[in-house]
Amino acid sequence: MIRALPLNCTLKADPSESSSTDAMLAVVADAFRARNVEVSETVRVAALNIKPGVTSDEGEGDDWPSLRARILAHDVLILGGPIWMGQIGSIAKRVLERMDAFLSETDDEGRMPSYGKVAVAAIVGNEDGAHFSSAQIFQALNDVGWTIPAVGTCYWVGEAMGSTDFKDLDATPEMVTKTARMMAGNAAHLAGLLAGHNYPG
């Protein structure tokens, strides 16, 4: 069975505090489950001590090694995060920076640990920047070996300079649900193909 891991890169460190990223990840998770993908419990990254750096272990107290192991134990990474100042938030960037270590962690065929694995993005915000944020995420993930499917982003942005958040909506917009379904279907299909036929290196 294909397995997916959602990462919530909200800036809110308290897991009990609701976040719009959680609300979007719930929509995406339902879409993946409808494709018979096993979706693990969402990880609130800000609640962990992910130290700055570009290695796979930045020393005592660093929670990245265990999170790295969890990420690589799955076939699909669902990277969720909010838009701040027109770009993806700093917690998501920290995750991307730590994956830089993959460049030097290749196997005998030159494949990074992320080869054969799929990544998608779930983005929310009440300002412009969803396309720019997904471009940031996908360029970084592709650099360190992840494969991006067609329709790899599911996003929602509210009215410019507005105050309504995704988690405050009475219902999920139809286009968000439709996009989540397309993204999940494409990602699950691609992950299934790569699971049996990884890149040659």
mmCIF file with all atom_site columns, C-alpha atoms in Angstrom:
data_model
loop_
_atom_site.group_PDB
_atom_site.id
_atom_site.type_symbol
_atom_site.label_atom_id
_atom_site.label_alt_id
_atom_site.label_comp_id
_atom_site.label_asym_id
_atom_site.label_entity_id
_atom_site.label_seq_id
_atom_site.pdbx_PDB_ins_code
_atom_site.Cartn_x
_atom_site.Cartn_y
_atom_site.Cartn_z
_atom_site.occupancy
_atom_site.B_iso_or_equiv
_atom_site.pdbx_formal_charge
_atom_site.auth_seq_id
_atom_site.auth_comp_id
_atom_site.auth_asym_id
_atom_site.auth_atom_id
_atom_site.pdbx_PDB_model_num
ATOM 1   C CA . MET A 1 1   ? 0.000   0.000  0.000   1.00 0.00 ? 1   MET A CA 1
ATOM 2   C CA . ILE A 1 2   ? 1.158   3.518  -0.813  1.00 0.00 ? 2   ILE A CA 1
ATOM 3   C CA . ARG A 1 3   ? 1.774   5.593  2.337   1.00 0.00 ? 3   ARG A CA 1
ATOM 4   C CA . ALA A 1 4   ? 1.652   9.391  2.637   1.00 0.00 ? 4   ALA A CA 1
ATOM 5   C CA . LEU A 1 5   ? 2.937   11.680 5.386   1.00 0.00 ? 5   LEU A CA 1
ATOM 6   C CA . PRO A 1 6   ? 1.471   15.174 5.848   1.00 0.00 ? 6   PRO A CA 1
ATOM 7   C CA . LEU A 1 7   ? 3.746   17.845 7.329   1.00 0.00 ? 7   LEU A CA 1
ATOM 8   C CA . ASN A 1 8   ? 2.021   20.918 8.738   1.00 0.00 ? 8   ASN A CA 1
ATOM 9   C CA . CYS A 1 9   ? 4.468   23.803 8.465   1.00 0.00 ? 9   CYS A CA 1
ATOM 10  C CA . THR A 1 10  ? 2.245   26.366 10.154  1.00 0.00 ? 10  THR A CA 1
ATOM 11  C CA . LEU A 1 11  ? 4.076   28.906 12.324  1.00 0.00 ? 11  LEU A CA 1
ATOM 12  C CA . LYS A 1 12  ? 1.873   27.842 15.263  1.00 0.00 ? 12  LYS A CA 1
ATOM 13  C CA . ALA A 1 13  ? 3.914   25.545 17.496  1.00 0.00 ? 13  ALA A CA 1
ATOM 14  C CA . ASP A 1 14  ? 1.057   24.435 19.747  1.00 0.00 ? 14  ASP A CA 1
ATOM 15  C CA . PRO A 1 15  ? -0.608  21.372 18.142  1.00 0.00 ? 15  PRO A CA 1
ATOM 16  C CA . SER A 1 16  ? -3.848  22.166 19.981  1.00 0.00 ? 16  SER A CA 1
ATOM 17  C CA . GLU A 1 17  ? -4.111  25.523 18.196  1.00 0.00 ? 17  GLU A CA 1
ATOM 18  C CA . SER A 1 18  ? -6.136  25.251 15.002  1.00 0.00 ? 18  SER A CA 1
ATOM 19  C CA . SER A 1 19  ? -4.483  26.195 11.753  1.00 0.00 ? 19  SER A CA 1
ATOM 20  C CA . SER A 1 20  ? -5.700  26.695 8.216   1.00 0.00 ? 20  SER A CA 1
ATOM 21  C CA . THR A 1 21  ? -2.893  24.432 7.037   1.00 0.00 ? 21  THR A CA 1
ATOM 22  C CA . ASP A 1 22  ? -4.400  21.617 9.122   1.00 0.00 ? 22  ASP A CA 1
ATOM 23  C CA . ALA A 1 23  ? -7.771  22.280 7.504   1.00 0.00 ? 23  ALA A CA 1
ATOM 24  C CA . MET A 1 24  ? -6.261  22.076 4.016   1.00 0.00 ? 24  MET A CA 1
ATOM 25  C CA . LEU A 1 25  ? -4.285  18.949 4.887   1.00 0.00 ? 25  LEU A CA 1
ATOM 26  C CA . ALA A 1 26  ? -7.519  17.319 6.058   1.00 0.00 ? 26  ALA A CA 1
ATOM 27  C CA . VAL A 1 27  ? -9.079  17.926 2.635   1.00 0.00 ? 27  VAL A CA 1
ATOM 28  C CA . VAL A 1 28  ? -5.998  16.525 0.913   1.00 0.00 ? 28  VAL A CA 1
ATOM 29  C CA . ALA A 1 29  ? -5.800  13.523 3.253   1.00 0.00 ? 29  ALA A CA 1
ATOM 30  C CA . ASP A 1 30  ? -9.423  12.598 2.491   1.00 0.00 ? 30  ASP A CA 1
ATOM 31  C CA . ALA A 1 31  ? -8.625  12.749 -1.225  1.00 0.00 ? 31  ALA A CA 1
ATOM 32  C CA . PHE A 1 32  ? -5.646  10.424 -0.773  1.00 0.00 ? 32  PHE A CA 1
ATOM 33  C CA . ARG A 1 33  ? -7.627  7.962  1.340   1.00 0.00 ? 33  ARG A CA 1
ATOM 34  C CA . ALA A 1 34  ? -10.226 7.839  -1.420  1.00 0.00 ? 34  ALA A CA 1
ATOM 35  C CA . ARG A 1 35  ? -7.373  6.567  -3.617  1.00 0.00 ? 35  ARG A CA 1
ATOM 36  C CA . ASN A 1 36  ? -6.588  3.788  -1.124  1.00 0.00 ? 36  ASN A CA 1
ATOM 37  C CA . VAL A 1 37  ? -3.492  5.583  0.165   1.00 0.00 ? 37  VAL A CA 1
ATOM 38  C CA . GLU A 1 38  ? -2.657  5.134  3.846   1.00 0.00 ? 38  GLU A CA 1
ATOM 39  C CA . VAL A 1 39  ? -2.259  8.631  5.324   1.00 0.00 ? 39  VAL A CA 1
ATOM 40  C CA . SER A 1 40  ? -0.263  8.867  8.556   1.00 0.00 ? 40  SER A CA 1
ATOM 41  C CA . GLU A 1 41  ? -0.935  11.315 11.358  1.00 0.00 ? 41  GLU A CA 1
ATOM 42  C CA . THR A 1 42  ? -0.005  14.889 10.478  1.00 0.00 ? 42  THR A CA 1
ATOM 43  C CA . VAL A 1 43  ? 3.264   16.175 11.937  1.00 0.00 ? 43  VAL A CA 1
ATOM 44  C CA . ARG A 1 44  ? 3.199   19.731 13.352  1.00 0.00 ? 44  ARG A CA 1
ATOM 45  C CA . VAL A 1 45  ? 6.777   20.678 12.468  1.00 0.00 ? 45  VAL A CA 1
ATOM 46  C CA . ALA A 1 46  ? 6.910   23.850 14.597  1.00 0.00 ? 46  ALA A CA 1
ATOM 47  C CA . ALA A 1 47  ? 6.276   21.708 17.683  1.00 0.00 ? 47  ALA A CA 1
ATOM 48  C CA . LEU A 1 48  ? 9.603   19.957 17.060  1.00 0.00 ? 48  LEU A CA 1
ATOM 49  C CA . ASN A 1 49  ? 13.140  21.235 17.489  1.00 0.00 ? 49  ASN A CA 1
ATOM 50  C CA . ILE A 1 50  ? 14.287  21.260 13.890  1.00 0.00 ? 50  ILE A CA 1
ATOM 51  C CA . LYS A 1 51  ? 17.641  22.995 14.147  1.00 0.00 ? 51  LYS A CA 1
ATOM 52  C CA . PRO A 1 52  ? 18.988  25.235 11.395  1.00 0.00 ? 52  PRO A CA 1
ATOM 53  C CA . GLY A 1 53  ? 21.549  23.621 9.130   1.00 0.00 ? 53  GLY A CA 1
ATOM 54  C CA . VAL A 1 54  ? 22.036  21.534 6.021   1.00 0.00 ? 54  VAL A CA 1
ATOM 55  C CA . THR A 1 55  ? 23.092  18.186 7.467   1.00 0.00 ? 55  THR A CA 1
ATOM 56  C CA . SER A 1 56  ? 20.948  15.239 8.505   1.00 0.00 ? 56  SER A CA 1
ATOM 57  C CA . ASP A 1 57  ? 21.946  15.615 12.151  1.00 0.00 ? 57  ASP A CA 1
ATOM 58  C CA . GLU A 1 58  ? 22.766  18.970 13.729  1.00 0.00 ? 58  GLU A CA 1
ATOM 59  C CA . GLY A 1 59  ? 23.641  17.506 17.112  1.00 0.00 ? 59  GLY A CA 1
ATOM 60  C CA . GLU A 1 60  ? 22.105  17.193 20.552  1.00 0.00 ? 60  GLU A CA 1
ATOM 61  C CA . GLY A 1 61  ? 18.416  17.985 20.747  1.00 0.00 ? 61  GLY A CA 1
ATOM 62  C CA . ASP A 1 62  ? 17.885  18.017 16.994  1.00 0.00 ? 62  ASP A CA 1
ATOM 63  C CA . ASP A 1 63  ? 14.546  16.415 16.077  1.00 0.00 ? 63  ASP A CA 1
ATOM 64  C CA . TRP A 1 64  ? 15.301  16.308 12.360  1.00 0.00 ? 64  TRP A CA 1
ATOM 65  C CA . PRO A 1 65  ? 16.904  12.813 12.308  1.00 0.00 ? 65  PRO A CA 1
ATOM 66  C CA . SER A 1 66  ? 13.713  11.175 13.578  1.00 0.00 ? 66  SER A CA 1
ATOM 67  C CA . LEU A 1 67  ? 11.481  13.283 11.317  1.00 0.00 ? 67  LEU A CA 1
ATOM 68  C CA . ARG A 1 68  ? 13.762  12.527 8.373   1.00 0.00 ? 68  ARG A CA 1
ATOM 69  C CA . ALA A 1 69  ? 13.339  8.797  9.059   1.00 0.00 ? 69  ALA A CA 1
ATOM 70  C CA . ARG A 1 70  ? 9.553   9.171  9.167   1.00 0.00 ? 70  ARG A CA 1
ATOM 71  C CA . ILE A 1 71  ? 9.515   11.118 5.906   1.00 0.00 ? 71  ILE A CA 1
ATOM 72  C CA . LEU A 1 72  ? 11.623  8.529  4.096   1.00 0.00 ? 72  LEU A CA 1
ATOM 73  C CA . ALA A 1 73  ? 9.481   5.662  5.423   1.00 0.00 ? 73  ALA A CA 1
ATOM 74  C CA . HIS A 1 74  ? 6.614   6.981  3.257   1.00 0.00 ? 74  HIS A CA 1
ATOM 75  C CA . ASP A 1 75  ? 6.038   7.018  -0.493  1.00 0.00 ? 75  ASP A CA 1
ATOM 76  C CA . VAL A 1 76  ? 4.415   10.467 -0.652  1.00 0.00 ? 76  VAL A CA 1
ATOM 77  C CA . LEU A 1 77  ? 5.297   13.671 1.181   1.00 0.00 ? 77  LEU A CA 1
ATOM 78  C CA . ILE A 1 78  ? 2.447   16.181 1.595   1.00 0.00 ? 78  ILE A CA 1
ATOM 79  C CA . LEU A 1 79  ? 4.165   19.444 2.468   1.00 0.00 ? 79  LEU A CA 1
ATOM 80  C CA . GLY A 1 80  ? 1.609   21.881 3.820   1.00 0.00 ? 80  GLY A CA 1
ATOM 81  C CA . GLY A 1 81  ? 2.254   25.475 4.756   1.00 0.00 ? 81  GLY A CA 1
ATOM 82  C CA . PRO A 1 82  ? 0.986   29.035 4.876   1.00 0.00 ? 82  PRO A CA 1
ATOM 83  C CA . ILE A 1 83  ? 1.878   32.035 2.761   1.00 0.00 ? 83  ILE A CA 1
ATOM 84  C CA . TRP A 1 84  ? 3.624   34.824 4.664   1.00 0.00 ? 84  TRP A CA 1
ATOM 85  C CA . MET A 1 85  ? 4.831   38.009 2.987   1.00 0.00 ? 85  MET A CA 1
ATOM 86  C CA . GLY A 1 86  ? 3.978   36.530 -0.390  1.00 0.00 ? 86  GLY A CA 1
ATOM 87  C CA . GLN A 1 87  ? 6.119   33.409 0.015   1.00 0.00 ? 87  GLN A CA 1
ATOM 88  C CA . ILE A 1 88  ? 6.030   30.055 1.761   1.00 0.00 ? 88  ILE A CA 1
ATOM 89  C CA . GLY A 1 89  ? 6.528   30.311 5.524   1.00 0.00 ? 89  GLY A CA 1
ATOM 90  C CA . SER A 1 90  ? 9.828   29.844 7.321   1.00 0.00 ? 90  SER A CA 1
ATOM 91  C CA . ILE A 1 91  ? 9.019   26.425 8.834   1.00 0.00 ? 91  ILE A CA 1
ATOM 92  C CA . ALA A 1 92  ? 8.575   24.896 5.381   1.00 0.00 ? 92  ALA A CA 1
ATOM 93  C CA . LYS A 1 93  ? 11.846  26.501 4.309   1.00 0.00 ? 93  LYS A CA 1
ATOM 94  C CA . ARG A 1 94  ? 13.605  24.931 7.293   1.00 0.00 ? 94  ARG A CA 1
ATOM 95  C CA . VAL A 1 95  ? 12.371  21.486 6.176   1.00 0.00 ? 95  VAL A CA 1
ATOM 96  C CA . LEU A 1 96  ? 13.625  22.136 2.643   1.00 0.00 ? 96  LEU A CA 1
ATOM 97  C CA . GLU A 1 97  ? 17.010  23.335 3.922   1.00 0.00 ? 97  GLU A CA 1
ATOM 98  C CA . ARG A 1 98  ? 17.542  20.208 5.989   1.00 0.00 ? 98  ARG A CA 1
ATOM 99  C CA . MET A 1 99  ? 16.870  18.046 2.925   1.00 0.00 ? 99  MET A CA 1
ATOM 100 C CA . ASP A 1 100 ? 19.893  19.652 1.274   1.00 0.00 ? 100 ASP A CA 1
ATOM 101 C CA . ALA A 1 101 ? 21.887  16.873 2.930   1.00 0.00 ? 101 ALA A CA 1
ATOM 102 C CA . PHE A 1 102 ? 20.313  14.408 0.490   1.00 0.00 ? 102 PHE A CA 1
ATOM 103 C CA . LEU A 1 103 ? 22.700  15.709 -2.175  1.00 0.00 ? 103 LEU A CA 1
ATOM 104 C CA . SER A 1 104 ? 25.617  13.967 -0.474  1.00 0.00 ? 104 SER A CA 1
ATOM 105 C CA . GLU A 1 105 ? 23.736  10.892 0.753   1.00 0.00 ? 105 GLU A CA 1
ATOM 106 C CA . THR A 1 106 ? 23.517  8.988  -2.504  1.00 0.00 ? 106 THR A CA 1
ATOM 107 C CA . ASP A 1 107 ? 23.590  5.231  -2.968  1.00 0.00 ? 107 ASP A CA 1
ATOM 108 C CA . ASP A 1 108 ? 25.959  3.286  -5.226  1.00 0.00 ? 108 ASP A CA 1
ATOM 109 C CA . GLU A 1 109 ? 23.895  4.339  -8.255  1.00 0.00 ? 109 GLU A CA 1
ATOM 110 C CA . GLY A 1 110 ? 24.034  8.030  -7.349  1.00 0.00 ? 110 GLY A CA 1
ATOM 111 C CA . ARG A 1 111 ? 20.413  8.145  -6.149  1.00 0.00 ? 111 ARG A CA 1
ATOM 112 C CA . MET A 1 112 ? 19.412  10.395 -3.272  1.00 0.00 ? 112 MET A CA 1
ATOM 113 C CA . PRO A 1 113 ? 17.231  8.957  -0.460  1.00 0.00 ? 113 PRO A CA 1
ATOM 114 C CA . SER A 1 114 ? 14.211  10.712 -1.958  1.00 0.00 ? 114 SER A CA 1
ATOM 115 C CA . TYR A 1 115 ? 14.548  9.048  -5.372  1.00 0.00 ? 115 TYR A CA 1
ATOM 116 C CA . GLY A 1 116 ? 11.418  7.078  -6.192  1.00 0.00 ? 116 GLY A CA 1
ATOM 117 C CA . LYS A 1 117 ? 9.315   9.169  -3.826  1.00 0.00 ? 117 LYS A CA 1
ATOM 118 C CA . VAL A 1 118 ? 6.627   11.729 -4.658  1.00 0.00 ? 118 VAL A CA 1
ATOM 119 C CA . ALA A 1 119 ? 5.970   15.149 -3.119  1.00 0.00 ? 119 ALA A CA 1
ATOM 120 C CA . VAL A 1 120 ? 2.955   17.461 -3.303  1.00 0.00 ? 120 VAL A CA 1
ATOM 121 C CA . ALA A 1 121 ? 2.117   20.808 -1.718  1.00 0.00 ? 121 ALA A CA 1
ATOM 122 C CA . ALA A 1 122 ? -0.898  22.091 0.212   1.00 0.00 ? 122 ALA A CA 1
ATOM 123 C CA . ILE A 1 123 ? -0.841  25.878 0.567   1.00 0.00 ? 123 ILE A CA 1
ATOM 124 C CA . VAL A 1 124 ? -3.135  28.367 2.283   1.00 0.00 ? 124 VAL A CA 1
ATOM 125 C CA . GLY A 1 125 ? -3.131  32.114 2.740   1.00 0.00 ? 125 GLY A CA 1
ATOM 126 C CA . ASN A 1 126 ? -5.201  35.263 2.813   1.00 0.00 ? 126 ASN A CA 1
ATOM 127 C CA . GLU A 1 127 ? -2.883  37.037 0.396   1.00 0.00 ? 127 GLU A CA 1
ATOM 128 C CA . ASP A 1 128 ? -1.343  36.433 -3.019  1.00 0.00 ? 128 ASP A CA 1
ATOM 129 C CA . GLY A 1 129 ? 1.588   34.054 -3.388  1.00 0.00 ? 129 GLY A CA 1
ATOM 130 C CA . ALA A 1 130 ? 0.321   30.492 -3.911  1.00 0.00 ? 130 ALA A CA 1
ATOM 131 C CA . HIS A 1 131 ? 1.985   30.073 -7.294  1.00 0.00 ? 131 HIS A CA 1
ATOM 132 C CA . PHE A 1 132 ? 5.251   31.604 -6.115  1.00 0.00 ? 132 PHE A CA 1
ATOM 133 C CA . SER A 1 133 ? 5.200   29.446 -2.981  1.00 0.00 ? 133 SER A CA 1
ATOM 134 C CA . SER A 1 134 ? 4.647   26.243 -4.949  1.00 0.00 ? 134 SER A CA 1
ATOM 135 C CA . ALA A 1 135 ? 7.467   27.259 -7.296  1.00 0.00 ? 135 ALA A CA 1
ATOM 136 C CA . GLN A 1 136 ? 9.782   27.678 -4.298  1.00 0.00 ? 136 GLN A CA 1
ATOM 137 C CA . ILE A 1 137 ? 8.768   24.338 -2.840  1.00 0.00 ? 137 ILE A CA 1
ATOM 138 C CA . PHE A 1 138 ? 8.946   22.327 -6.050  1.00 0.00 ? 138 PHE A CA 1
ATOM 139 C CA . GLN A 1 139 ? 12.276  23.692 -7.233  1.00 0.00 ? 139 GLN A CA 1
ATOM 140 C CA . ALA A 1 140 ? 13.828  22.867 -3.871  1.00 0.00 ? 140 ALA A CA 1
ATOM 141 C CA . LEU A 1 141 ? 12.238  19.411 -3.644  1.00 0.00 ? 141 LEU A CA 1
ATOM 142 C CA . ASN A 1 142 ? 13.205  18.546 -7.210  1.00 0.00 ? 142 ASN A CA 1
ATOM 143 C CA . ASP A 1 143 ? 16.794  19.619 -6.527  1.00 0.00 ? 143 ASP A CA 1
ATOM 144 C CA . VAL A 1 144 ? 17.000  17.061 -3.719  1.00 0.00 ? 144 VAL A CA 1
ATOM 145 C CA . GLY A 1 145 ? 15.460  14.163 -5.596  1.00 0.00 ? 145 GLY A CA 1
ATOM 146 C CA . TRP A 1 146 ? 11.692  14.265 -5.114  1.00 0.00 ? 146 TRP A CA 1
ATOM 147 C CA . THR A 1 147 ? 9.335   13.635 -8.026  1.00 0.00 ? 147 THR A CA 1
ATOM 148 C CA . ILE A 1 148 ? 6.477   16.101 -8.569  1.00 0.00 ? 148 ILE A CA 1
ATOM 149 C CA . PRO A 1 149 ? 3.258   14.847 -10.209 1.00 0.00 ? 149 PRO A CA 1
ATOM 150 C CA . ALA A 1 150 ? 0.950   16.710 -12.557 1.00 0.00 ? 150 ALA A CA 1
ATOM 151 C CA . VAL A 1 151 ? -1.330  19.036 -10.563 1.00 0.00 ? 151 VAL A CA 1
ATOM 152 C CA . GLY A 1 152 ? 1.073   18.867 -7.628  1.00 0.00 ? 152 GLY A CA 1
ATOM 153 C CA . THR A 1 153 ? -0.400  21.759 -5.644  1.00 0.00 ? 153 THR A CA 1
ATOM 154 C CA . CYS A 1 154 ? -3.714  22.239 -3.893  1.00 0.00 ? 154 CYS A CA 1
ATOM 155 C CA . TYR A 1 155 ? -4.149  25.777 -2.603  1.00 0.00 ? 155 TYR A CA 1
ATOM 156 C CA . TRP A 1 156 ? -6.578  28.385 -1.366  1.00 0.00 ? 156 TRP A CA 1
ATOM 157 C CA . VAL A 1 157 ? -6.054  32.115 -0.990  1.00 0.00 ? 157 VAL A CA 1
ATOM 158 C CA . GLY A 1 158 ? -8.608  34.518 0.406   1.00 0.00 ? 158 GLY A CA 1
ATOM 159 C CA . GLU A 1 159 ? -9.478  38.008 -0.662  1.00 0.00 ? 159 GLU A CA 1
ATOM 160 C CA . ALA A 1 160 ? -6.471  40.335 -0.885  1.00 0.00 ? 160 ALA A CA 1
ATOM 161 C CA . MET A 1 161 ? -5.904  42.121 2.432   1.00 0.00 ? 161 MET A CA 1
ATOM 162 C CA . GLY A 1 162 ? -8.834  40.184 3.866   1.00 0.00 ? 162 GLY A CA 1
ATOM 163 C CA . SER A 1 163 ? -9.201  38.554 7.271   1.00 0.00 ? 163 SER A CA 1
ATOM 164 C CA . THR A 1 164 ? -10.971 35.277 6.411   1.00 0.00 ? 164 THR A CA 1
ATOM 165 C CA . ASP A 1 165 ? -8.835  32.156 6.828   1.00 0.00 ? 165 ASP A CA 1
ATOM 166 C CA . PHE A 1 166 ? -9.381  28.782 5.173   1.00 0.00 ? 166 PHE A CA 1
ATOM 167 C CA . LYS A 1 167 ? -10.247 27.206 8.522   1.00 0.00 ? 167 LYS A CA 1
ATOM 168 C CA . ASP A 1 168 ? -13.052 29.748 8.962   1.00 0.00 ? 168 ASP A CA 1
ATOM 169 C CA . LEU A 1 169 ? -14.928 28.801 5.775   1.00 0.00 ? 169 LEU A CA 1
ATOM 170 C CA . ASP A 1 170 ? -18.353 27.211 6.187   1.00 0.00 ? 170 ASP A CA 1
ATOM 171 C CA . ALA A 1 171 ? -17.599 24.723 3.403   1.00 0.00 ? 171 ALA A CA 1
ATOM 172 C CA . THR A 1 172 ? -14.649 23.691 1.284   1.00 0.00 ? 172 THR A CA 1
ATOM 173 C CA . PRO A 1 173 ? -14.767 25.418 -2.125  1.00 0.00 ? 173 PRO A CA 1
ATOM 174 C CA . GLU A 1 174 ? -15.599 23.031 -4.946  1.00 0.00 ? 174 GLU A CA 1
ATOM 175 C CA . MET A 1 175 ? -12.416 23.808 -6.873  1.00 0.00 ? 175 MET A CA 1
ATOM 176 C CA . VAL A 1 176 ? -10.257 23.018 -3.834  1.00 0.00 ? 176 VAL A CA 1
ATOM 177 C CA . THR A 1 177 ? -11.951 19.627 -3.450  1.00 0.00 ? 177 THR A CA 1
ATOM 178 C CA . LYS A 1 178 ? -11.652 18.936 -7.174  1.00 0.00 ? 178 LYS A CA 1
ATOM 179 C CA . THR A 1 179 ? -7.974  19.891 -7.242  1.00 0.00 ? 179 THR A CA 1
ATOM 180 C CA . ALA A 1 180 ? -7.244  17.778 -4.161  1.00 0.00 ? 180 ALA A CA 1
ATOM 181 C CA . ARG A 1 181 ? -8.783  14.765 -5.888  1.00 0.00 ? 181 ARG A CA 1
ATOM 182 C CA . MET A 1 182 ? -6.728  15.293 -9.049  1.00 0.00 ? 182 MET A CA 1
ATOM 183 C CA . MET A 1 183 ? -3.552  15.807 -7.061  1.00 0.00 ? 183 MET A CA 1
ATOM 184 C CA . ALA A 1 184 ? -4.107  12.713 -4.929  1.00 0.00 ? 184 ALA A CA 1
ATOM 185 C CA . GLY A 1 185 ? -4.950  10.549 -7.931  1.00 0.00 ? 185 GLY A CA 1
ATOM 186 C CA . ASN A 1 186 ? -1.890  11.649 -9.877  1.00 0.00 ? 186 ASN A CA 1
ATOM 187 C CA . ALA A 1 187 ? 0.426   11.370 -6.885  1.00 0.00 ? 187 ALA A CA 1
ATOM 188 C CA . ALA A 1 188 ? -0.825  7.905  -5.930  1.00 0.00 ? 188 ALA A CA 1
ATOM 189 C CA . HIS A 1 189 ? -0.492  6.706  -9.520  1.00 0.00 ? 189 HIS A CA 1
ATOM 190 C CA . LEU A 1 190 ? 3.042   8.049  -9.821  1.00 0.00 ? 190 LEU A CA 1
ATOM 191 C CA . ALA A 1 191 ? 4.111   6.686  -6.434  1.00 0.00 ? 191 ALA A CA 1
ATOM 192 C CA . GLY A 1 192 ? 2.825   3.260  -7.417  1.00 0.00 ? 192 GLY A CA 1
ATOM 193 C CA . LEU A 1 193 ? 4.850   3.301  -10.632 1.00 0.00 ? 193 LEU A CA 1
ATOM 194 C CA . LEU A 1 194 ? 8.028   4.444  -8.899  1.00 0.00 ? 194 LEU A CA 1
ATOM 195 C CA . ALA A 1 195 ? 7.633   1.920  -6.084  1.00 0.00 ? 195 ALA A CA 1
ATOM 196 C CA . GLY A 1 196 ? 8.211   -0.888 -8.562  1.00 0.00 ? 196 GLY A CA 1
ATOM 197 C CA . HIS A 1 197 ? 10.522  0.908  -10.971 1.00 0.00 ? 197 HIS A CA 1
ATOM 198 C CA . ASN A 1 198 ? 12.848  3.391  -9.308  1.00 0.00 ? 198 ASN A CA 1
ATOM 199 C CA . TYR A 1 199 ? 15.099  5.682  -11.317 1.00 0.00 ? 199 TYR A CA 1
ATOM 200 C CA . PRO A 1 200 ? 18.211  3.927  -12.641 1.00 0.00 ? 200 PRO A CA 1
ATOM 201 C CA . GLY A 1 201 ? 20.568  6.537  -11.212 1.00 0.00 ? 201 GLY A CA 1
#
